[in-house]
mmCIF file of C-alpha atoms and ligand atoms in Angstrom:
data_model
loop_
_atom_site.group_PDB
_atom_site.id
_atom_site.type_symbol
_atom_site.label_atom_id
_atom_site.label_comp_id
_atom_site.label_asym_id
_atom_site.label_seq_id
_atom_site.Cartn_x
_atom_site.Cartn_y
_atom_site.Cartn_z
ATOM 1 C CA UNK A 794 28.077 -5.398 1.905
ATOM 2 C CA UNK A 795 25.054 -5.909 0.126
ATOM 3 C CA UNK A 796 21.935 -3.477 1.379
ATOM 4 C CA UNK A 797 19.910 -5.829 3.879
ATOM 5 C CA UNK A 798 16.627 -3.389 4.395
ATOM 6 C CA UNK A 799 14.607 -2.286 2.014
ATOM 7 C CA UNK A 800 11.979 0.753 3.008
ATOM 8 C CA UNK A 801 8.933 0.866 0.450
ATOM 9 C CA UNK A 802 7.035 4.017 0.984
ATOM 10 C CA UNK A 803 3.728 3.583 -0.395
ATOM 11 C CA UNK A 804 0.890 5.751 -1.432
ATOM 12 C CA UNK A 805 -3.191 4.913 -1.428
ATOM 13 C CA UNK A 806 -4.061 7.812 -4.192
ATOM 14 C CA UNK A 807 -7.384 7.178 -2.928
ATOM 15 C CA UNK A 808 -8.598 11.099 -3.525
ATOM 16 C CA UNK A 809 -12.270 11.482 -4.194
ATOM 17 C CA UNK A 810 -12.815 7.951 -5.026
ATOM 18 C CA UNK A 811 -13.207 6.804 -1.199
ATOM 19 C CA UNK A 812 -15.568 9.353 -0.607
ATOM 20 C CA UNK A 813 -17.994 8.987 -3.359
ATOM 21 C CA UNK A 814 -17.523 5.308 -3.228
ATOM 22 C CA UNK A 815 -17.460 3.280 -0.148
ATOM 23 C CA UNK A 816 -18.358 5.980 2.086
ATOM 24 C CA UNK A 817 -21.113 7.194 -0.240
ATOM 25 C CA UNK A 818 -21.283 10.591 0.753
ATOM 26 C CA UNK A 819 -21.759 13.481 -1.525
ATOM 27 C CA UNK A 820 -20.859 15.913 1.415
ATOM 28 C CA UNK A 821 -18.767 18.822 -0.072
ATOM 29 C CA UNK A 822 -16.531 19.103 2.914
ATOM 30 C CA UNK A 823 -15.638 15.567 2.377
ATOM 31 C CA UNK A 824 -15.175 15.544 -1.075
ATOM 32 C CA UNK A 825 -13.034 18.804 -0.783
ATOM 33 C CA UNK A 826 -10.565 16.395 1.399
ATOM 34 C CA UNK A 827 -10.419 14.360 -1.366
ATOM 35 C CA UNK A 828 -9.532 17.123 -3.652
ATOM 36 C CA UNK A 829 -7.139 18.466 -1.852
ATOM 37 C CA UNK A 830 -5.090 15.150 -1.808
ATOM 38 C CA UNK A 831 -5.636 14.767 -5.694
ATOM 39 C CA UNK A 832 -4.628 18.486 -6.458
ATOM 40 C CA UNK A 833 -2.136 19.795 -3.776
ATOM 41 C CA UNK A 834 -1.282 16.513 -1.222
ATOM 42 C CA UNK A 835 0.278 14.053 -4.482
ATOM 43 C CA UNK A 836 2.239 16.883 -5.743
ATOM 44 C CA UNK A 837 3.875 17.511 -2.588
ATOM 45 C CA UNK A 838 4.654 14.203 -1.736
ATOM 46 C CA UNK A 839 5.945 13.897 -5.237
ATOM 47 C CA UNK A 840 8.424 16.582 -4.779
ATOM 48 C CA UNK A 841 9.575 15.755 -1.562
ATOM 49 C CA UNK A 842 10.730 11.906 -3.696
ATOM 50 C CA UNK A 843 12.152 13.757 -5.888
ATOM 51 C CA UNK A 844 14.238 15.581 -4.028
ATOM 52 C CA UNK A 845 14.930 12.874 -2.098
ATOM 53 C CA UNK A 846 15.751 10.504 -5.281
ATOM 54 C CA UNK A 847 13.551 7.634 -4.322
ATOM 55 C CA UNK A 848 10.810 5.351 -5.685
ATOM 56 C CA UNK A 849 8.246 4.806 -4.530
ATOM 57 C CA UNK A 850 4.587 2.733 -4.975
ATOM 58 C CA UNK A 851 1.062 3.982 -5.655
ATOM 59 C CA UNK A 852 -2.268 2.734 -5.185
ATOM 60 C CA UNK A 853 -4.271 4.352 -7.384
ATOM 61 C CA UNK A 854 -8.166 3.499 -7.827
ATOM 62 C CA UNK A 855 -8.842 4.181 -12.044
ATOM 63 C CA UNK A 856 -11.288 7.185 -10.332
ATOM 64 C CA UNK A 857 -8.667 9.100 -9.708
ATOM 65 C CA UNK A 858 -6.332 8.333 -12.733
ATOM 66 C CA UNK A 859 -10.269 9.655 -14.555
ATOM 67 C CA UNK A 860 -10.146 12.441 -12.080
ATOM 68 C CA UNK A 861 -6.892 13.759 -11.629
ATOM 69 C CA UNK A 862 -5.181 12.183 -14.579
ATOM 70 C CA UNK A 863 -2.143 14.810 -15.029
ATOM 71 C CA UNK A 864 -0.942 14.461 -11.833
ATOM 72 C CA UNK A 865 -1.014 10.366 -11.877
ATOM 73 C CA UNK A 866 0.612 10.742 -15.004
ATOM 74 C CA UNK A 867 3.386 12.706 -13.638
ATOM 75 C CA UNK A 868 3.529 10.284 -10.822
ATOM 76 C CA UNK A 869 4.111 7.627 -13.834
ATOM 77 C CA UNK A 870 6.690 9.526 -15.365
ATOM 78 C CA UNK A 871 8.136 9.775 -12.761
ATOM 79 C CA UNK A 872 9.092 6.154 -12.550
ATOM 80 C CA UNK A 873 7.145 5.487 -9.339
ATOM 81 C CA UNK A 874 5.126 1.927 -9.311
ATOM 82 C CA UNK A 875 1.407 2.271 -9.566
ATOM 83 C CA UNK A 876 -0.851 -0.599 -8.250
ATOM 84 C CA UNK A 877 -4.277 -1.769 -7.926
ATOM 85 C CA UNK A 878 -7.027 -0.054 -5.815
ATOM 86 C CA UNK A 879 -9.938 -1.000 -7.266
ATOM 87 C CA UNK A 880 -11.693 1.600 -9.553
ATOM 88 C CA UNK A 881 -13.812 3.682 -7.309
ATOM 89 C CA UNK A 882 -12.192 1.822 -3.942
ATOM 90 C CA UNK A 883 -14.435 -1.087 -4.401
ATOM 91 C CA UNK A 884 -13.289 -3.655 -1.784
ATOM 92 C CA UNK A 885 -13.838 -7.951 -3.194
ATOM 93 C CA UNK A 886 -17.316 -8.680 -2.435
ATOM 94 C CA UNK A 887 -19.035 -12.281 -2.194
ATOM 95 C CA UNK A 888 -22.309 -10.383 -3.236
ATOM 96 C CA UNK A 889 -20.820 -9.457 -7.007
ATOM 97 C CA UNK A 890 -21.378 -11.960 -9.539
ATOM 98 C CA UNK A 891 -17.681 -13.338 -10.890
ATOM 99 C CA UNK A 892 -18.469 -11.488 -13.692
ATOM 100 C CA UNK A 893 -18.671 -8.661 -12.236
ATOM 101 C CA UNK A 894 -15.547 -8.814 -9.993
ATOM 102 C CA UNK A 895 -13.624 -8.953 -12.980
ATOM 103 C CA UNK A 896 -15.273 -5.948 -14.633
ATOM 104 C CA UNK A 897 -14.231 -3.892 -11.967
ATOM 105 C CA UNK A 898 -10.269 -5.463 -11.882
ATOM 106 C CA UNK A 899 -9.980 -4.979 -15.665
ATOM 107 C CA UNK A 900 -11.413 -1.526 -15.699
ATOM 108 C CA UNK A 901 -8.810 0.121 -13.733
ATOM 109 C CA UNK A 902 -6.298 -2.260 -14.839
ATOM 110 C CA UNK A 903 -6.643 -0.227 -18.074
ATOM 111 C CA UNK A 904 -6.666 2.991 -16.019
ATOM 112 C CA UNK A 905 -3.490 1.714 -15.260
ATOM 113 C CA UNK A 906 -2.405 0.685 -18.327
ATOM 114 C CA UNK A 907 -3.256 3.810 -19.946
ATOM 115 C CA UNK A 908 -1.131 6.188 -18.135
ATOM 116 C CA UNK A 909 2.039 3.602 -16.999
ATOM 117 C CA UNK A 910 2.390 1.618 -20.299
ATOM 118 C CA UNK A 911 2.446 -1.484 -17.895
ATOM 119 C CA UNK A 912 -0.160 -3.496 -16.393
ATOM 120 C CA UNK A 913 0.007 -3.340 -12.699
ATOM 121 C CA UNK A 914 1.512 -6.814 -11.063
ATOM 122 C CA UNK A 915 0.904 -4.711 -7.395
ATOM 123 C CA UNK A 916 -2.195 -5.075 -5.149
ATOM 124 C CA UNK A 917 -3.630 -3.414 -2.341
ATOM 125 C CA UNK A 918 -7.477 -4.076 -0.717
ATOM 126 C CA UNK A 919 -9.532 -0.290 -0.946
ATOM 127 C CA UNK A 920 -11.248 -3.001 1.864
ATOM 128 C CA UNK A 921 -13.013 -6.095 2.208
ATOM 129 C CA UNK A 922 -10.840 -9.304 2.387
ATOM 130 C CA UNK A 923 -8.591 -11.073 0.239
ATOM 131 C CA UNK A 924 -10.924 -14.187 -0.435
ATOM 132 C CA UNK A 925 -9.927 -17.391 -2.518
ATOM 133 C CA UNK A 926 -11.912 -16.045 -5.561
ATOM 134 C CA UNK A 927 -10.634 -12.819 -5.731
ATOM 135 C CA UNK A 928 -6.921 -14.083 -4.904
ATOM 136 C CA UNK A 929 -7.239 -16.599 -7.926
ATOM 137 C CA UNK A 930 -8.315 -13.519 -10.077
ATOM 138 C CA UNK A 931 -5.324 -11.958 -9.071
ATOM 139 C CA UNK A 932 -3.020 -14.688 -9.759
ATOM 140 C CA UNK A 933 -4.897 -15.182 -13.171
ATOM 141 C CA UNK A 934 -4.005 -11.611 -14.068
ATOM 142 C CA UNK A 935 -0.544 -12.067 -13.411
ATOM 143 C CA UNK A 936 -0.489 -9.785 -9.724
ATOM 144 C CA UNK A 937 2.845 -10.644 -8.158
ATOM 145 C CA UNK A 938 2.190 -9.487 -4.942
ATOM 146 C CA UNK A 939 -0.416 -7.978 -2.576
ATOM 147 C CA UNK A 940 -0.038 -5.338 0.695
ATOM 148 C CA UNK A 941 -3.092 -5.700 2.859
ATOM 149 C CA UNK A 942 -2.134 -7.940 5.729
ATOM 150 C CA UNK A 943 1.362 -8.504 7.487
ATOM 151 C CA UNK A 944 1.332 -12.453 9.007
ATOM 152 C CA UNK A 945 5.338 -11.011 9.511
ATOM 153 C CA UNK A 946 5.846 -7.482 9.681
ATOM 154 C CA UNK A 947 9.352 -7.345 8.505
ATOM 155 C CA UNK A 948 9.083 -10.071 5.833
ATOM 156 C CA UNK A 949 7.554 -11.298 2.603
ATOM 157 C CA UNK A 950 5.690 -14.426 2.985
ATOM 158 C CA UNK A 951 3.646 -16.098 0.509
ATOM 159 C CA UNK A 952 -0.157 -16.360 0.207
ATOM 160 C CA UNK A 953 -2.156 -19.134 1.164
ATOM 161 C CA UNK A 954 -5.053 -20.408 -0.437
ATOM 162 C CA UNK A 955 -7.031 -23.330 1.757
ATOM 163 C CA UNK A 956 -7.011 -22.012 5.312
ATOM 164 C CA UNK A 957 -9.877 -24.151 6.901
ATOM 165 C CA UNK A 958 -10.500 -21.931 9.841
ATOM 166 C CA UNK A 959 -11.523 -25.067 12.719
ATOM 167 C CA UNK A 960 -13.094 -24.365 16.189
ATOM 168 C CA UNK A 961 -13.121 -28.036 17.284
ATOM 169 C CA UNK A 962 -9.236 -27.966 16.459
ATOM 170 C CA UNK A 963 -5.926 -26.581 15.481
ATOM 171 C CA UNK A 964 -6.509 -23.840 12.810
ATOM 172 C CA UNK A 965 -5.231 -25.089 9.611
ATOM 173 C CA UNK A 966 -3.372 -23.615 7.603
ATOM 174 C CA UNK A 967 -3.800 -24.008 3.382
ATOM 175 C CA UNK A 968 -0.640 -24.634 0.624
ATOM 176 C CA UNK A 969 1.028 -21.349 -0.141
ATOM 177 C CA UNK A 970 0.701 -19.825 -3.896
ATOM 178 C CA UNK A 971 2.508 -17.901 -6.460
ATOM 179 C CA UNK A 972 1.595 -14.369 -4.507
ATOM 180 C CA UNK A 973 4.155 -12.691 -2.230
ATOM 181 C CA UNK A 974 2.597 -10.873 1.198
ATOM 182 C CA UNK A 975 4.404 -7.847 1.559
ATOM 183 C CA UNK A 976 3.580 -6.376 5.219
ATOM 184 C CA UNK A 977 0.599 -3.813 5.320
ATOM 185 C CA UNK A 978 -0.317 -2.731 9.252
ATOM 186 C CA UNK A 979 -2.332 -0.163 10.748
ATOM 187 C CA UNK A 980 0.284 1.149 13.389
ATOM 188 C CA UNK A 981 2.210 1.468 9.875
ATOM 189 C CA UNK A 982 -0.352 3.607 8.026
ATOM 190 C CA UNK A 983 -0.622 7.404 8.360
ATOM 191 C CA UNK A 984 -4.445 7.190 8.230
ATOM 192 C CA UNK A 985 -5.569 5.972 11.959
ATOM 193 C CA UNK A 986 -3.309 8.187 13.807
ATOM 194 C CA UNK A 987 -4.363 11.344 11.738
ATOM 195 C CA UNK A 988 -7.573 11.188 9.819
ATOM 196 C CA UNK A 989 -10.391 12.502 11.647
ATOM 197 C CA UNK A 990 -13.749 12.145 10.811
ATOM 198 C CA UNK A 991 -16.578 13.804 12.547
ATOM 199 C CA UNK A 992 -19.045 11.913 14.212
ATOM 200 C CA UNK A 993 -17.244 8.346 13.642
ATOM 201 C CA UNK A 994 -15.635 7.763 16.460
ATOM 202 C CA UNK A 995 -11.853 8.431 14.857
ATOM 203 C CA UNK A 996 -10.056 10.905 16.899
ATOM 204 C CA UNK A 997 -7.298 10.907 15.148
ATOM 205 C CA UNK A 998 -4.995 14.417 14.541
ATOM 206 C CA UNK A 999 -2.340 12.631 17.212
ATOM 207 C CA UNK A 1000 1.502 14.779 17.170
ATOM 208 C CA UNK A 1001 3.094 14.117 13.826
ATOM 209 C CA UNK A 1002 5.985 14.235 16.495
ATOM 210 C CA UNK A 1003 4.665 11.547 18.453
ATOM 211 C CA UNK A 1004 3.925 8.993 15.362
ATOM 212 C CA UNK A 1005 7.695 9.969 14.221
ATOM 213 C CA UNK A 1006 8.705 8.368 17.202
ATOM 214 C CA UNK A 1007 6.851 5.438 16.561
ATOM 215 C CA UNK A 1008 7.570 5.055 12.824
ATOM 216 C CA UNK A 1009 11.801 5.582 13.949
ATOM 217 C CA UNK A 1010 11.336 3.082 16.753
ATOM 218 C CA UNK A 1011 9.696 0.212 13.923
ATOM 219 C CA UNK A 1012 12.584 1.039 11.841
ATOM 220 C CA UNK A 1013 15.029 1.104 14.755
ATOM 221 C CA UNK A 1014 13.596 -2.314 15.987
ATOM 222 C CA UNK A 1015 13.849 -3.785 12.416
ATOM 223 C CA UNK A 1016 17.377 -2.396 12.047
ATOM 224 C CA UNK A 1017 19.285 -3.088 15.046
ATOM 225 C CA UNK A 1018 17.606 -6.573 16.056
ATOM 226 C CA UNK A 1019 16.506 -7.850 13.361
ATOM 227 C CA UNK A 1020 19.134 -6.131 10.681
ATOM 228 C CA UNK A 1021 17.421 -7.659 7.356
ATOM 229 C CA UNK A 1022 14.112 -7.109 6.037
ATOM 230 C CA UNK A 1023 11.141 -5.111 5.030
ATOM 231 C CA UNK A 1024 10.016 -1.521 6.132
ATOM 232 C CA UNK A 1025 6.607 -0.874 4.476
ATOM 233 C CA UNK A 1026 4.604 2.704 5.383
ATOM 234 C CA UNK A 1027 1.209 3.026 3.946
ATOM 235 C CA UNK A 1028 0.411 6.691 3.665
ATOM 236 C CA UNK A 1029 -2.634 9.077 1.982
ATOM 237 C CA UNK A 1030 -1.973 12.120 -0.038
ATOM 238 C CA UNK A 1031 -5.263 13.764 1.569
ATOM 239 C CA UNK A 1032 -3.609 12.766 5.030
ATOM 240 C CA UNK A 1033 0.185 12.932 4.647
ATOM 241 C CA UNK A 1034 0.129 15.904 2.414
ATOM 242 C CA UNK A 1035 -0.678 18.626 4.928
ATOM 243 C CA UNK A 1036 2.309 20.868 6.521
ATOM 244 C CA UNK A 1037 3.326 19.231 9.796
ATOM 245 C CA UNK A 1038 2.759 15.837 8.233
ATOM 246 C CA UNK A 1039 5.133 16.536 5.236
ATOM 247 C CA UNK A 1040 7.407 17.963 7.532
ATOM 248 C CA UNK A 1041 7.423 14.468 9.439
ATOM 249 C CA UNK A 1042 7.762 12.528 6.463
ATOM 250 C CA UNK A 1043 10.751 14.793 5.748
ATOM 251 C CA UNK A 1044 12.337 13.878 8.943
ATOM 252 C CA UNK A 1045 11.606 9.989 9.050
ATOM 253 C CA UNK A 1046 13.360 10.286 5.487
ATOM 254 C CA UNK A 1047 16.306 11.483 6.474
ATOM 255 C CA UNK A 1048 16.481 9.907 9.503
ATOM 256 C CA UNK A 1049 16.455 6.654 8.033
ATOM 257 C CA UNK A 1050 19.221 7.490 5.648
ATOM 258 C CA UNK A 1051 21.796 7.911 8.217
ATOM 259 C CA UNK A 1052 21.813 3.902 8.387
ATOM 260 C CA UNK A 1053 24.072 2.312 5.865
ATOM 261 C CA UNK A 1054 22.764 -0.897 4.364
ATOM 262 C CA UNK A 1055 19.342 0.239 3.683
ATOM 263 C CA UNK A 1056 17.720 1.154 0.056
ATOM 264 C CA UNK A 1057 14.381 2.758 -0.558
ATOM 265 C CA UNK A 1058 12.471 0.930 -3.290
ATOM 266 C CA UNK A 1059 9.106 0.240 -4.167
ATOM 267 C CA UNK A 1060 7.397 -2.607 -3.442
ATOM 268 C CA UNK A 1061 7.241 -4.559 -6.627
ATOM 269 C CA UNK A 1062 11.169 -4.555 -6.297
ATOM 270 C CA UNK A 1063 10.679 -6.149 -2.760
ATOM 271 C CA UNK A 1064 8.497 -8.445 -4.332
ATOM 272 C CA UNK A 1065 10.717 -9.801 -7.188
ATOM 273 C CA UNK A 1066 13.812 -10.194 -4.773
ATOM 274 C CA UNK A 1067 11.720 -12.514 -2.901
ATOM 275 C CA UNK A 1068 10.512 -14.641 -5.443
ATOM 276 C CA UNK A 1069 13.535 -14.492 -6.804
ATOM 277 C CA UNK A 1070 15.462 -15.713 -3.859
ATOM 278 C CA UNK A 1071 12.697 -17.872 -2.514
ATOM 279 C CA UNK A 1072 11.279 -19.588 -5.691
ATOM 280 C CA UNK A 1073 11.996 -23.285 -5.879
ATOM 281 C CA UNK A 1074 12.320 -23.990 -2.082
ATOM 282 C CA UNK A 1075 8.812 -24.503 -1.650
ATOM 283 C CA UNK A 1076 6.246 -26.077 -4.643
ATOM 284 C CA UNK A 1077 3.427 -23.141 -5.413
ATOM 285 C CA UNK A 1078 0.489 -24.029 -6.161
HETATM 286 ZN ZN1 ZN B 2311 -7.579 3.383 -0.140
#
């Protein structure tokens, strides 16, 4: 019986980049967070896949291929998937020039490049929103896929471009394109539940047990009612890397395979079995 559920654990290398960048602090306490994912957190996680023997997909902003580069080149090497995350965690922004949008893709494209041999054909938002423009550019530069929204949590879907979002009616939905959706949720990222910032309003630091529990029930839900799909986690080596966390991670790993049927991969896998098996049925624009 062929394997019907494929888990994807993925990895937003986001290190100092998010600090520095969107957040625009030069705080030391912050940055040190930062460092701590690109130094000790990444190598962890690293050897926990390999012991485990699975790949896996990273979102890694060109900063922190600059910053940290031996590390993202052992990631590489070791046959993980890197994708896009901006170059310093720039989200799409209406206020940039075309121009200047593209700088900013091609720039840590070639961070990309430089240390995988491939150009990334993965995509994740470091924030903002997937607008038409920048989802063209991504389809222009040959992206296959992009994990930042989940209209289905357990399944691919295509893009859309052409949504015309009406008050006075029906919301309307556009034609879909040549980019798969693969899920991306917040109750599925390690970052809400345990990344605490001072002063913003996060709590976060909940039981590692406690989001273990939630994290086996998605899978649990996904396995025994739905029994085919998608299991994407979105985790941060600053975040996921400390003790209790890894520990978690450990757990959730091992829990899952006790299920037959189910293969870890990394997302750009996911990706091409969809289009693969989905191409044709529907006319992309
Ligand atoms: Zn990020």
């Amino acid at each position: 019986m062929p394997n019907t559920i494929r888990v994807c654990l993925s990895f937003d290398f986001d290190a100092i980049s998010i600090w520095v960048g969107p957040k625009q602090t030069r705080s030391p306490n912050l940055i040190s967070r930062g460092e701590f994912g690109g130094r000790v957190g990444a190598e962890r996680i690293l050897k926990l896949l390999a012991a485990e023997n699975i790949q896996s997909t990273w979102f890694i902003p060109g900063h922190t291929i600059d910053t940290f580069p031996e590390i993202c080149q052992d990631i590489a090497d070791a046959g993980h998937e890197i994708g896009y995350h901006g170059y310093c965690h720039e989200g799409p922004s209406s206020k940039r020039a075309l121009e200047e949008e593209k700088a900013i893709l091609l720039r840590a494209i070639e961070c990309i490049e430089r240390i995988s041999g491939t150009r990334p054909v993965g995509h994740r938002l470091p924030g903002g929103n997937l607008g038409e423009r920048w989802t063209r550019l991504l389809i222009e530069h040959g992206f296959i896929y992009d994990s930042s929204m989940a209209p289905n949590d357990f399944a691919p879907t295509w893009h859309r471009l052409g949504d015309n979002p009406r008050t006075d009616g029906p919301y309307e939905f556009g034609e879909p394109v040549d980019l798969v959706i693969l899920p991306f949720d917040w109750n599925m990222d390690d970052a809400p539940y345990f990344s605490y910032e001072p002063g913003s309003g996060r709590p976060g630091l909940r039981s590692p047990a406690e989001v273990l529990e939630i994290w086996k029930d998605e899978f649990d839900y996904l396995y025994q009612r739905l029994g085919k799909g998608v299991y994407v986690l979105t985790m941060h080596p600053q975040t996921t890397g400390k003790g209790s966390r890894m520990l978690m991670l450990e757990r959730l790993i091992h829990y899952i395979k006790q299920h037959e049927n189910v293969e870890f991969c990394s997302l750009r896998d996911a990706a091409e079995e969809f289009r693969t098996t989905h191409h044709g049925r529907q006319s992309l624009r």
